[in-house]
């Protein structure tokens, strides 16, 4: 069974930084493309970015509103995906989900971790 | 970037009746190289993460009841629930996924009438 567990969320002040982690199990992590999606309180889903498998180049892309502040990376030796978030703004407050990417579609999702940006 | 617009924003349907949700993309998601529509549908129940229902516009994910079906091609797509059940109350999202960014629609909230 595929399992994704996000961690690292919490309360951070505007301008601060946070690193989220997503531990994967039940699948071959180093073969998987992975993605981050967020959901602000009471709002819809917003795609944050994705990272290709190392075999496919391991490159990461972030959505335009975040690309200068967020970095997606992976450690295949630990079966873990990361989202480093810098210069955080109040509008970054959201539940952050990680998901596996299968031919582009988001096949399996974690339960999410909550990030609150507030002074 | 592709823009995805869903209609309606909310929908109330009686139990056992048909529910239809539409999704329109700002450009075609049908790619001639493989004749596939890069369009997915997700269901999100309150307090839960989203769940993949449909991909390639019309292929049901394993375990998804056959009352859920997807149709359409190019820029216009539909998610149909043939006979609404109480457990189908949720928000439904479409998503284009050929290339990044994998844009979502704004969501359609489905309730029981």
Short mmCIF file of C-alpha atoms in Angstrom, two decimals:
data_model
loop_
_atom_site.label_atom_id
_atom_site.label_comp_id
_atom_site.label_asym_id
_atom_site.label_seq_id
_atom_site.Cartn_x
_atom_site.Cartn_y
_atom_site.Cartn_z
CA UNK A 1 0.00 0.00 0.00
CA UNK A 2 1.30 3.42 -0.96
CA UNK A 3 1.75 5.68 2.05
CA UNK A 4 2.80 9.32 2.12
CA UNK A 5 3.33 11.15 5.40
CA UNK A 6 3.99 14.87 5.47
CA UNK A 7 5.65 16.63 8.38
CA UNK A 8 7.34 19.88 9.28
CA UNK A 9 4.36 22.21 9.29
CA UNK A 10 3.75 24.75 12.00
CA UNK A 11 3.46 28.42 12.87
CA UNK A 12 6.02 30.76 11.33
CA UNK A 13 6.29 34.54 11.17
CA UNK A 14 6.06 36.42 7.87
CA UNK A 15 9.46 36.47 6.21
CA UNK A 16 10.45 33.22 7.89
CA UNK A 17 11.38 29.83 6.46
CA UNK A 18 10.16 26.29 6.86
CA UNK A 19 11.08 22.92 5.39
CA UNK A 20 8.40 20.32 4.85
CA UNK A 21 9.11 16.63 4.43
CA UNK A 22 7.12 13.83 2.84
CA UNK A 23 8.12 10.26 3.62
CA UNK A 24 7.03 7.68 1.11
CA UNK A 25 6.57 3.91 1.47
CA UNK A 26 4.87 1.07 -0.34
CA UNK A 27 6.29 2.00 -3.73
CA UNK A 28 9.67 2.44 -5.40
CA UNK A 29 10.33 6.02 -4.36
CA UNK A 30 13.31 6.67 -6.60
CA UNK A 31 11.25 5.80 -9.69
CA UNK A 32 8.47 8.20 -8.76
CA UNK A 33 7.83 11.76 -9.84
CA UNK A 34 6.47 13.65 -6.86
CA UNK A 35 4.42 16.79 -6.38
CA UNK A 36 3.32 19.30 -3.77
CA UNK A 37 -0.19 20.78 -3.72
CA UNK A 38 -1.55 23.26 -1.22
CA UNK A 39 -4.98 24.31 -0.04
CA UNK A 40 -5.59 27.58 1.77
CA UNK A 41 -8.34 27.56 4.42
CA UNK A 42 -11.73 27.20 2.73
CA UNK A 43 -10.20 27.43 -0.74
CA UNK A 44 -9.47 25.12 -3.65
CA UNK A 45 -6.40 23.13 -4.61
CA UNK A 46 -3.31 24.94 -5.84
CA UNK A 47 -0.46 23.09 -7.54
CA UNK A 48 2.86 24.07 -5.94
CA UNK A 49 5.33 22.11 -8.01
CA UNK A 50 6.82 18.75 -8.87
CA UNK A 51 10.14 16.97 -9.15
CA UNK A 52 11.02 14.32 -11.67
CA UNK A 53 12.64 11.04 -10.74
CA UNK A 54 16.43 11.02 -10.71
CA UNK A 55 16.38 8.72 -13.76
CA UNK A 56 14.41 11.38 -15.61
CA UNK A 57 16.79 14.12 -14.61
CA UNK A 58 15.55 14.99 -11.13
CA UNK A 59 14.58 18.52 -12.15
CA UNK A 60 11.99 20.46 -10.19
CA UNK A 61 9.46 23.08 -11.27
CA UNK A 62 7.40 25.37 -9.08
CA UNK A 63 4.31 27.37 -9.94
CA UNK A 64 4.98 30.99 -10.85
CA UNK A 65 3.74 32.55 -7.56
CA UNK A 66 6.26 30.45 -5.59
CA UNK A 67 9.16 29.78 -7.91
CA UNK A 68 11.44 32.43 -6.44
CA UNK A 69 10.79 31.37 -2.84
CA UNK A 70 10.12 27.61 -2.81
CA UNK A 71 12.53 24.79 -3.61
CA UNK A 72 11.53 21.17 -4.15
CA UNK A 73 14.12 18.46 -3.61
CA UNK A 74 14.34 14.76 -2.85
CA UNK A 75 16.58 12.30 -1.04
CA UNK A 76 16.03 8.92 -2.61
CA UNK A 77 18.26 7.25 -0.01
CA UNK A 78 15.66 8.27 2.59
CA UNK A 79 12.55 7.91 0.38
CA UNK A 80 11.76 11.50 1.25
CA UNK A 81 10.51 14.55 -0.64
CA UNK A 82 11.14 18.07 0.61
CA UNK A 83 9.66 21.52 0.17
CA UNK A 84 11.83 24.38 1.36
CA UNK A 85 9.82 27.54 1.76
CA UNK A 86 11.49 30.92 2.21
CA UNK A 87 10.29 34.51 2.60
CA UNK A 88 6.93 33.19 3.72
CA UNK A 89 3.85 35.37 3.39
CA UNK A 90 0.52 35.22 5.15
CA UNK A 91 -1.02 33.99 1.90
CA UNK A 92 1.16 30.88 2.08
CA UNK A 93 -0.99 29.68 4.99
CA UNK A 94 -2.42 26.36 3.84
CA UNK A 95 -2.48 22.61 4.16
CA UNK A 96 0.40 21.25 2.11
CA UNK A 97 -0.05 17.85 0.50
CA UNK A 98 2.49 15.67 -1.23
CA UNK A 99 1.38 13.30 -3.97
CA UNK A 100 2.82 10.77 -6.37
CA UNK A 101 2.77 11.74 -10.03
CA UNK A 102 1.77 9.04 -12.50
CA UNK A 103 1.92 10.23 -16.12
CA UNK A 104 1.02 13.66 -14.73
CA UNK A 105 -2.00 12.71 -12.68
CA UNK A 106 -1.74 12.79 -8.87
CA UNK A 107 -2.41 9.20 -7.99
CA UNK A 108 -1.72 8.97 -4.24
CA UNK A 109 -1.90 11.72 -1.64
CA UNK A 110 -0.73 12.19 1.91
CA UNK A 111 -2.97 13.62 4.61
CA UNK A 112 -1.18 16.95 4.58
CA UNK A 113 0.67 19.20 7.01
CA UNK A 114 -0.60 22.59 8.14
CA UNK A 115 1.50 25.72 7.65
CA UNK A 116 0.37 28.93 9.31
CA UNK A 117 2.15 32.18 8.55
CA UNK A 118 1.22 34.82 11.08
CA UNK A 119 2.84 37.39 13.31
CA UNK B 1 -0.51 28.39 -18.48
CA UNK B 2 -3.76 26.52 -18.98
CA UNK B 3 -6.77 27.90 -17.11
CA UNK B 4 -9.45 25.45 -15.98
CA UNK B 5 -12.99 26.68 -15.33
CA UNK B 6 -15.59 24.44 -13.72
CA UNK B 7 -19.34 24.88 -13.72
CA UNK B 8 -21.34 25.15 -11.66
CA UNK B 9 -19.53 26.28 -8.50
CA UNK B 10 -22.08 24.35 -6.44
CA UNK B 11 -24.75 21.81 -7.15
CA UNK B 12 -27.55 20.20 -5.15
CA UNK B 13 -28.97 16.91 -6.44
CA UNK B 14 -31.50 14.49 -4.97
CA UNK B 15 -30.38 11.05 -3.90
CA UNK B 16 -30.53 8.61 -6.80
CA UNK B 17 -30.52 11.39 -9.38
CA UNK B 18 -27.80 12.29 -11.89
CA UNK B 19 -25.15 14.89 -11.11
CA UNK B 20 -23.17 16.57 -13.87
CA UNK B 21 -20.11 18.77 -13.45
CA UNK B 22 -18.42 20.55 -16.33
CA UNK B 23 -14.83 21.59 -16.85
CA UNK B 24 -13.48 23.77 -19.63
CA UNK B 25 -9.80 24.33 -20.37
CA UNK B 26 -8.36 27.46 -22.00
CA UNK B 27 -6.50 25.30 -24.50
CA UNK B 28 -6.80 21.75 -25.71
CA UNK B 29 -5.43 19.01 -23.46
CA UNK B 30 -5.71 16.42 -26.25
CA UNK B 31 -2.29 15.50 -27.51
CA UNK B 32 -2.07 14.09 -31.00
CA UNK B 33 1.07 12.04 -30.26
CA UNK B 34 -0.95 9.51 -28.27
CA UNK B 35 -4.56 10.71 -28.77
CA UNK B 36 -5.02 11.09 -25.01
CA UNK B 37 -6.74 13.85 -23.08
CA UNK B 38 -4.56 14.88 -20.11
CA UNK B 39 -7.49 15.58 -17.83
CA UNK B 40 -8.17 14.18 -14.36
CA UNK B 41 -10.98 14.45 -11.83
CA UNK B 42 -10.54 14.37 -8.06
CA UNK B 43 -12.97 14.06 -5.18
CA UNK B 44 -12.31 15.73 -1.84
CA UNK B 45 -14.50 14.97 1.14
CA UNK B 46 -14.45 17.25 4.19
CA UNK B 47 -11.31 16.84 6.28
CA UNK B 48 -9.72 14.45 3.80
CA UNK B 49 -7.07 14.74 1.09
CA UNK B 50 -8.20 14.64 -2.53
CA UNK B 51 -8.70 11.29 -4.20
CA UNK B 52 -8.10 10.53 -7.86
CA UNK B 53 -11.33 9.40 -9.55
CA UNK B 54 -10.80 9.66 -13.30
CA UNK B 55 -7.77 10.13 -15.57
CA UNK B 56 -7.25 10.34 -19.33
CA UNK B 57 -10.65 12.13 -19.12
CA UNK B 58 -12.60 8.87 -18.95
CA UNK B 59 -10.58 6.10 -17.24
CA UNK B 60 -11.80 5.26 -13.75
CA UNK B 61 -9.13 4.76 -11.12
CA UNK B 62 -9.09 1.31 -9.55
CA UNK B 63 -11.80 0.93 -6.91
CA UNK B 64 -13.91 3.89 -8.05
CA UNK B 65 -17.60 2.94 -8.35
CA UNK B 66 -18.93 2.71 -11.89
CA UNK B 67 -21.58 5.34 -11.20
CA UNK B 68 -18.73 7.82 -11.79
CA UNK B 69 -17.89 8.48 -15.42
CA UNK B 70 -15.90 11.05 -17.34
CA UNK B 71 -16.35 12.25 -20.89
CA UNK B 72 -15.24 14.93 -23.29
CA UNK B 73 -12.25 15.79 -25.41
CA UNK B 74 -10.10 18.76 -26.32
CA UNK B 75 -11.32 21.61 -24.13
CA UNK B 76 -14.69 20.47 -22.75
CA UNK B 77 -15.14 17.74 -20.21
CA UNK B 78 -17.85 16.35 -17.94
CA UNK B 79 -17.90 14.32 -14.76
CA UNK B 80 -21.17 12.44 -14.29
CA UNK B 81 -22.44 10.63 -11.23
CA UNK B 82 -25.29 8.49 -12.53
CA UNK B 83 -27.12 7.92 -9.26
CA UNK B 84 -26.10 10.15 -6.38
CA UNK B 85 -25.29 8.42 -3.09
CA UNK B 86 -24.89 10.07 0.33
CA UNK B 87 -21.15 9.34 0.33
CA UNK B 88 -20.70 11.35 -2.88
CA UNK B 89 -21.10 14.66 -1.03
CA UNK B 90 -17.75 16.33 -1.70
CA UNK B 91 -15.94 18.95 -3.70
CA UNK B 92 -14.86 17.83 -7.16
CA UNK B 93 -11.87 19.23 -9.06
CA UNK B 94 -10.68 18.82 -12.61
CA UNK B 95 -7.00 19.12 -13.48
CA UNK B 96 -4.95 19.42 -16.66
CA UNK B 97 -1.72 17.46 -16.39
CA UNK B 98 0.19 17.24 -19.66
CA UNK B 99 2.89 19.66 -18.54
CA UNK B 100 3.68 21.83 -15.57
CA UNK B 101 1.94 23.69 -14.06
CA UNK B 102 -0.72 21.03 -13.45
CA UNK B 103 -3.60 23.46 -13.14
CA UNK B 104 -6.75 22.69 -11.15
CA UNK B 105 -10.24 24.01 -11.68
CA UNK B 106 -11.74 26.05 -8.86
CA UNK B 107 -13.84 23.14 -7.60
CA UNK B 108 -17.54 22.24 -7.59
CA UNK B 109 -19.29 21.57 -4.30
CA UNK B 110 -21.85 18.78 -4.55
CA UNK B 111 -24.59 18.51 -1.96
CA UNK B 112 -27.77 16.54 -1.42
CA UNK B 113 -31.03 18.31 -2.24
#
